[in-house]
Each structure stands twice: as structure tokens, then as C-alpha cells.
PDB file of C-alpha atoms in Angstrom:
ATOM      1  CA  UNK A   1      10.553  27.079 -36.448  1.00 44.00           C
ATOM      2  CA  UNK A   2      13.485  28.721 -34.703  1.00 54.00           C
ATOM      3  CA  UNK A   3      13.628  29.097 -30.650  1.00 72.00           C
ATOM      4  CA  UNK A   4      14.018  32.374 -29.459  1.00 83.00           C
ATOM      5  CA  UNK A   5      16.165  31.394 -26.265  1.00 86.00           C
ATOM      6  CA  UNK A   6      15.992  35.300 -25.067  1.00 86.00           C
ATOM      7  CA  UNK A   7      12.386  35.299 -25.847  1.00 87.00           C
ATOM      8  CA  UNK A   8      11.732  32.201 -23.830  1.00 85.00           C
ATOM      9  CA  UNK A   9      14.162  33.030 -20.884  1.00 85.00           C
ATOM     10  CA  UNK A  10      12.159  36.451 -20.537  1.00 86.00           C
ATOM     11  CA  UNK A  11       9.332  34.899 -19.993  1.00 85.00           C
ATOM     12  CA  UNK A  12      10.183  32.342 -17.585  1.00 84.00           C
ATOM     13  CA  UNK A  13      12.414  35.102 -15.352  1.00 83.00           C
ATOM     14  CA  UNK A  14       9.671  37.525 -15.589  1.00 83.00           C
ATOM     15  CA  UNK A  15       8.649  36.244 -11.755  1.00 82.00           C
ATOM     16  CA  UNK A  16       5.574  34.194 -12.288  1.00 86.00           C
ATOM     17  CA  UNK A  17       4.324  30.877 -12.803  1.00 90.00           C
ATOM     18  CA  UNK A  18       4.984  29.282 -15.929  1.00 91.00           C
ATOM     19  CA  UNK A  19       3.804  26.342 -17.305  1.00 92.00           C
ATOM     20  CA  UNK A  20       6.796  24.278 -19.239  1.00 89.00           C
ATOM     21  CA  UNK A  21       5.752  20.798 -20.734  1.00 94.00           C
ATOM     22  CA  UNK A  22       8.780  18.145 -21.278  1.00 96.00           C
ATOM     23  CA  UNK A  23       7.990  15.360 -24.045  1.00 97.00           C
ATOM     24  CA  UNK A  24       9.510  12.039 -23.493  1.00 97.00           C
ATOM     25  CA  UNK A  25      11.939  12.115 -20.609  1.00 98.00           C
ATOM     26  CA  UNK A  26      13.655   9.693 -18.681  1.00 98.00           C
ATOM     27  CA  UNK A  27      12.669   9.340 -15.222  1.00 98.00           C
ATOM     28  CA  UNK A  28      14.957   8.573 -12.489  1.00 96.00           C
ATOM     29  CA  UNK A  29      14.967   8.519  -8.554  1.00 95.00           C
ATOM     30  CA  UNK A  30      10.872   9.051  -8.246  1.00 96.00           C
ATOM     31  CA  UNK A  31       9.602  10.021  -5.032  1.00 94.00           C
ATOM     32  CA  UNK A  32       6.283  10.078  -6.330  1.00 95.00           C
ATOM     33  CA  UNK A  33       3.544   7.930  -3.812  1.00 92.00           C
ATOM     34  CA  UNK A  34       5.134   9.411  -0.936  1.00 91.00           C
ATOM     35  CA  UNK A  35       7.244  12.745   0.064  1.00 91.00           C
ATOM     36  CA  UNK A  36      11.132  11.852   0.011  1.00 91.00           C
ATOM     37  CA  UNK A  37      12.328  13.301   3.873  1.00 84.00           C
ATOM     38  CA  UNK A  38      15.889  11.287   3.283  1.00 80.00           C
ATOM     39  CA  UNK A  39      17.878  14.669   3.705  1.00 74.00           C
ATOM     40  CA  UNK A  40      15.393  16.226   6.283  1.00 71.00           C
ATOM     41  CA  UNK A  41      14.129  13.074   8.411  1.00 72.00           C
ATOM     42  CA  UNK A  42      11.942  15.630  10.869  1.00 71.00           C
ATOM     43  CA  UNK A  43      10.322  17.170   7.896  1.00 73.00           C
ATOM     44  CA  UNK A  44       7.774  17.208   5.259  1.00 80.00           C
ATOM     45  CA  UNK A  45       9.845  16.236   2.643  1.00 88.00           C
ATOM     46  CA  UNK A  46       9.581  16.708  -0.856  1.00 93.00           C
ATOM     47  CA  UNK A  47       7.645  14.516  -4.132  1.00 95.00           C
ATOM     48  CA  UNK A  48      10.499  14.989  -6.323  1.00 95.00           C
ATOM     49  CA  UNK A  49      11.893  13.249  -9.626  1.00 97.00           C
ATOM     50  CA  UNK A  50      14.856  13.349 -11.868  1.00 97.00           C
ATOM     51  CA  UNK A  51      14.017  13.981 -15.136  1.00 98.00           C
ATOM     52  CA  UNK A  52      16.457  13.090 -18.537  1.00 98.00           C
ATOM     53  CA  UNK A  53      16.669  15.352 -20.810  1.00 97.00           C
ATOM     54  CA  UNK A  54      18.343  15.193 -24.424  1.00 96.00           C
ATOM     55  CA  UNK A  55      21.597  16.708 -24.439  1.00 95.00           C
ATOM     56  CA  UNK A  56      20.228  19.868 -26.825  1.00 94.00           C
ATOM     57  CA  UNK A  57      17.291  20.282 -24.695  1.00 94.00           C
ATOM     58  CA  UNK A  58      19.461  20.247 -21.372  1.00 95.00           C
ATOM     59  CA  UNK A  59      22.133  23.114 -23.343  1.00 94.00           C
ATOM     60  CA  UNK A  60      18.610  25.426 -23.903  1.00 92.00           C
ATOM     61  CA  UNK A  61      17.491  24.718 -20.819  1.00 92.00           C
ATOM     62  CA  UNK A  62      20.142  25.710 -19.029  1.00 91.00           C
ATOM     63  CA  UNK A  63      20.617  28.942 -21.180  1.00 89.00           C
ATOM     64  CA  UNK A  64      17.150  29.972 -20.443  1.00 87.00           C
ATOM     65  CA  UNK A  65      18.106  29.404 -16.439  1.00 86.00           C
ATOM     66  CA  UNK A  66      17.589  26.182 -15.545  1.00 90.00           C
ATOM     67  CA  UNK A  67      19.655  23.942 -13.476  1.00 91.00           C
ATOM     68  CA  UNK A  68      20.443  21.367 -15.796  1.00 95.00           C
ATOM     69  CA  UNK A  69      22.860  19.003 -13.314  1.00 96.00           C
ATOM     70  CA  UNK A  70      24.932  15.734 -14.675  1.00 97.00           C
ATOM     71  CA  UNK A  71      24.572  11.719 -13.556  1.00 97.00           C
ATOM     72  CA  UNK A  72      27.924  10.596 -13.144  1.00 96.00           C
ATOM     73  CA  UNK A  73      26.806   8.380 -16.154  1.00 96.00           C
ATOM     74  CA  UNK A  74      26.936  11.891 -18.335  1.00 96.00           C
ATOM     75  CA  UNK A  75      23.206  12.141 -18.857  1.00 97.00           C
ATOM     76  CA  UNK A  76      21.949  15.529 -18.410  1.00 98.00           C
ATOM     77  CA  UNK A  77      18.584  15.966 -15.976  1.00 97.00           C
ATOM     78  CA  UNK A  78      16.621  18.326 -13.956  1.00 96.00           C
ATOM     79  CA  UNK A  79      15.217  17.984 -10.656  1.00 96.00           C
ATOM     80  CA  UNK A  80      11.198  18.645 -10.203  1.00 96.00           C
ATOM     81  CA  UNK A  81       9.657  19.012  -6.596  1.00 95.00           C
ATOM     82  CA  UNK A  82       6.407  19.084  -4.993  1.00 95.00           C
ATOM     83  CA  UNK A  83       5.468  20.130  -2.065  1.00 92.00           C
ATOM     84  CA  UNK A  84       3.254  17.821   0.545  1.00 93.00           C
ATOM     85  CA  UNK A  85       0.730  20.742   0.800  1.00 92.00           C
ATOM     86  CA  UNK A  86      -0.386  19.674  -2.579  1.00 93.00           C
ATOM     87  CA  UNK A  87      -0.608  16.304  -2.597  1.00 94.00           C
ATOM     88  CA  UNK A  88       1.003  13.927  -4.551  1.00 94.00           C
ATOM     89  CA  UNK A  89       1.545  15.017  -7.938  1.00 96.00           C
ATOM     90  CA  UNK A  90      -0.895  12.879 -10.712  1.00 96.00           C
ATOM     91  CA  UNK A  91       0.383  10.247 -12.455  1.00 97.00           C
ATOM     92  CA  UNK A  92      -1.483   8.739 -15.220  1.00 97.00           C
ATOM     93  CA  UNK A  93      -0.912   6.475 -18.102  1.00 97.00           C
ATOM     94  CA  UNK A  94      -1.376   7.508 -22.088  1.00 96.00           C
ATOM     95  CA  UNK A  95      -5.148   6.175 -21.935  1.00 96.00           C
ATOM     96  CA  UNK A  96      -5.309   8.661 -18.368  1.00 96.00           C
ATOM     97  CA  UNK A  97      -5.540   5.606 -16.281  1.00 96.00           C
ATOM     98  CA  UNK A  98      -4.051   6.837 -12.744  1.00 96.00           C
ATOM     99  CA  UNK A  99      -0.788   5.005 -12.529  1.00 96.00           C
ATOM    100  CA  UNK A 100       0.718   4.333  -8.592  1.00 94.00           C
ATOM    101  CA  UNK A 101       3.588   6.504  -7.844  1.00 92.00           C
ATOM    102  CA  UNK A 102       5.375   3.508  -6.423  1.00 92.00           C
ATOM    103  CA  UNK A 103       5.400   1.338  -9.536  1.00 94.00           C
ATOM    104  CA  UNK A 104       7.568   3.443 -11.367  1.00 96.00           C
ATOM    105  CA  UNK A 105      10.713   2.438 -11.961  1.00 95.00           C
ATOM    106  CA  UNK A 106      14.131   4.136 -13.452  1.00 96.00           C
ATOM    107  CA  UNK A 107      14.158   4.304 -16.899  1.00 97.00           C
ATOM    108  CA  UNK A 108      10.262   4.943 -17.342  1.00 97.00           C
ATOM    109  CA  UNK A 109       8.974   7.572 -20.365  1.00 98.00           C
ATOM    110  CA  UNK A 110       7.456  10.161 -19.508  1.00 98.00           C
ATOM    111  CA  UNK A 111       5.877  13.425 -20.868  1.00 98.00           C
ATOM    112  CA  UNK A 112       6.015  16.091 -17.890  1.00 97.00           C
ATOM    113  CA  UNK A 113       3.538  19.014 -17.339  1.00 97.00           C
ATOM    114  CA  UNK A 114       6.040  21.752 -15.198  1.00 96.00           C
ATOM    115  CA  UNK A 115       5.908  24.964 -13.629  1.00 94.00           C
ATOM    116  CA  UNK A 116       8.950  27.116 -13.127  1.00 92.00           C
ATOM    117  CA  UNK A 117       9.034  30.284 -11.214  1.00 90.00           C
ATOM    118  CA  UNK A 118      11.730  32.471 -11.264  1.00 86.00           C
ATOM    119  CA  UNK A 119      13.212  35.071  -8.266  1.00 81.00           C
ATOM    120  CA  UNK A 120      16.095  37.025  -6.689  1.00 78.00           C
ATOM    121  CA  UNK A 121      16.983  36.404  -3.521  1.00 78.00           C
ATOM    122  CA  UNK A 122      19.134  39.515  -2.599  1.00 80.00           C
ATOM    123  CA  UNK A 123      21.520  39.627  -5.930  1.00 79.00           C
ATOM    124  CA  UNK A 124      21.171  35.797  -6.218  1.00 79.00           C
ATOM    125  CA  UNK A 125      19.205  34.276  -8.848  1.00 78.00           C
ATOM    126  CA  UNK A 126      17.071  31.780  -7.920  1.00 79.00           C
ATOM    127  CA  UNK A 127      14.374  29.032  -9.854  1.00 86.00           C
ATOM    128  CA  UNK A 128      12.166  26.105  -8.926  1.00 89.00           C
ATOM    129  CA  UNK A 129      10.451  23.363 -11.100  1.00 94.00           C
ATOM    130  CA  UNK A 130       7.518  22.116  -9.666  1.00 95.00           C
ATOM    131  CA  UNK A 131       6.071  19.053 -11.033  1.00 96.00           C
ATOM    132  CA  UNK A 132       2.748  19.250 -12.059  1.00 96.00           C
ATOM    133  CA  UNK A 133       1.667  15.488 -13.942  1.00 97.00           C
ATOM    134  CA  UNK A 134       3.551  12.966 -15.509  1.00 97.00           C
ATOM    135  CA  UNK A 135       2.345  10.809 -18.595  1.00 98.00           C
ATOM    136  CA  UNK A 136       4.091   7.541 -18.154  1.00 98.00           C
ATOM    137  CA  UNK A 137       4.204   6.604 -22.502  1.00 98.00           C
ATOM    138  CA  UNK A 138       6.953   3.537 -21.401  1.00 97.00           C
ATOM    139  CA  UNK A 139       6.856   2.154 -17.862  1.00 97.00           C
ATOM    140  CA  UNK A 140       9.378   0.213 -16.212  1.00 96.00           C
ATOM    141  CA  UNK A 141       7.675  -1.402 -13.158  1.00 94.00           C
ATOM    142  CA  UNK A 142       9.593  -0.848  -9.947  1.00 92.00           C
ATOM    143  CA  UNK A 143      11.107  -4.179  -8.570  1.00 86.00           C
ATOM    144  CA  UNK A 144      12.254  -2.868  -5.241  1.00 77.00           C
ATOM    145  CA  UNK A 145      15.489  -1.858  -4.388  1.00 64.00           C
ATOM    146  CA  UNK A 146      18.796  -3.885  -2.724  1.00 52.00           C
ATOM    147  CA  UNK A 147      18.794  -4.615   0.754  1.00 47.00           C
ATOM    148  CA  UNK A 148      21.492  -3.619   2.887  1.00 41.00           C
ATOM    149  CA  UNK A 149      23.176  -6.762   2.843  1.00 44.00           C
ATOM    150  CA  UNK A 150      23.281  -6.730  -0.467  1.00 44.00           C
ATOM    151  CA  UNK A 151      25.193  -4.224  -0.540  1.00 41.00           C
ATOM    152  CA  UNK A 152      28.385  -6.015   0.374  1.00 37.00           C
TER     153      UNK A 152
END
């Protein structure tokens, strides 16, 4: 079956919610138990996770509109918030066994239920992804990260 990239981009620019489903993506940098303020310490902050995407999937997404970024390692990802309001998105495991947001680590598999929405602001184009559940199908536990002193 073919992809109709003008079809698809259509729909997701045509200003409302749309659902868009990811299958088997590489997480990296959860915020996912708690909202991540780092950027805005007097805030609410944002859930938030970097998701991997397959080098073809990351060259349609980003011809549909998305803002497909780069790691410095080369590997091609999207960012998908949450806001507080909501509550923390759901994370569950293949069997739908809830899963802690804090015990994922980088690297984890995951399937991702997403929501774009699309809109100008002034000429500007703008678009969200807003992270609706993750299926964890390969977790790597997180082990904590390196203290400061580490560091050096």
C-alpha cells in the first residue's frame, strides 16, 4: 500500500486533533512520573519524551510537517509533550500492566498513541505532539543518573 504524503499532511494541517500512533520507537529523555520544569523552574512544566524514529519514518514525518530534530548521535526523533492539566500521560506494559513513569530508562521500546494539532500563528506555521500512552514492548529499567561529582 502506497502513502499518500499530501493526503496525510492534509489531514493533519486541517486544524484539529489528530490521532497519530508510532510502532516501536526508541525512547529517550522521559519526563514521564513527573512534569520536567528544568527550562522554566517557576512553572508547570511539561511530561515530555523523545521519541526515535527510523530514518524513513522521520523523512515522511517531516514532509507531512513535523519537527523531526537530530541527536548529535544522528538518530532522528520527535519531541511529545503533555501538559500537567492532564495528568501524567499512561504508561502501560504489552499485558496493560501500568508501568511507573520513573522506571523507564533510555533505550526502552515503545509503541506511542499521539495527537498532533496543527495552526498558524500570524503567517507562521505552527504544530504540537501531545503524548497520549506509551506501550513499553522492551524496557530498559532506569538506574539513576550521574551525580555531579561524577561528572569530573
Amino acid at each position: 500500500m502506497a502513502k499518500d504524503l499530501d493526503a496525510i499532511r492534509d489531514k493533519i494541517q486541517s486544524g484539529g486533533y489528530v490521532p497519530f500512533p508510532l510502532k516501536n520507537v526508541i525512547i529517550r529523555h522521559p519526563h514521564l512520573d513527573k512534569p520536567d520544569n528544568h527550562f522554566d523552574p517557576g512553572g508547570d512544566g511539561k511530561y515530555k519524551v523523545c521519541l526515535i524514529v527510523p530514518e524513513d519514518v522521520a523523512s515522511d514525518m517531516a514532509a507531512v510537517g513535523f519537527n523531526v530534530r537530530t541527536f548529535d548521535d544522528g538518530s532522528k526523533y520527535i519531541q511529545a509533550t503533555r501538559k500537567p492539566s492532564l495528568g501524567a500521560p499512561e504508561v502501560v506494559d504489552e499485558e496493560g500492566t501500568v508501568v511507573s513513569g520513573s522506571a523507564i530508562g533510555n533505550g526502552s521500546i515503545a509503541d506511542a498513541e499521539l495527537t498532533t494539532k496543527y495552526w498558524n500563528i500570524g503567517s507562521k506555521p505552527s504544530q504540537a505532539v501531545y503524548l497520549e500512552k506509551l506501550t513499553i514492548t522492551d524496557l530498559v529499567k532506569y538506574e539513576g543518573g550521574a551525580e555531579s561529582e561524577d561528572l569530573f
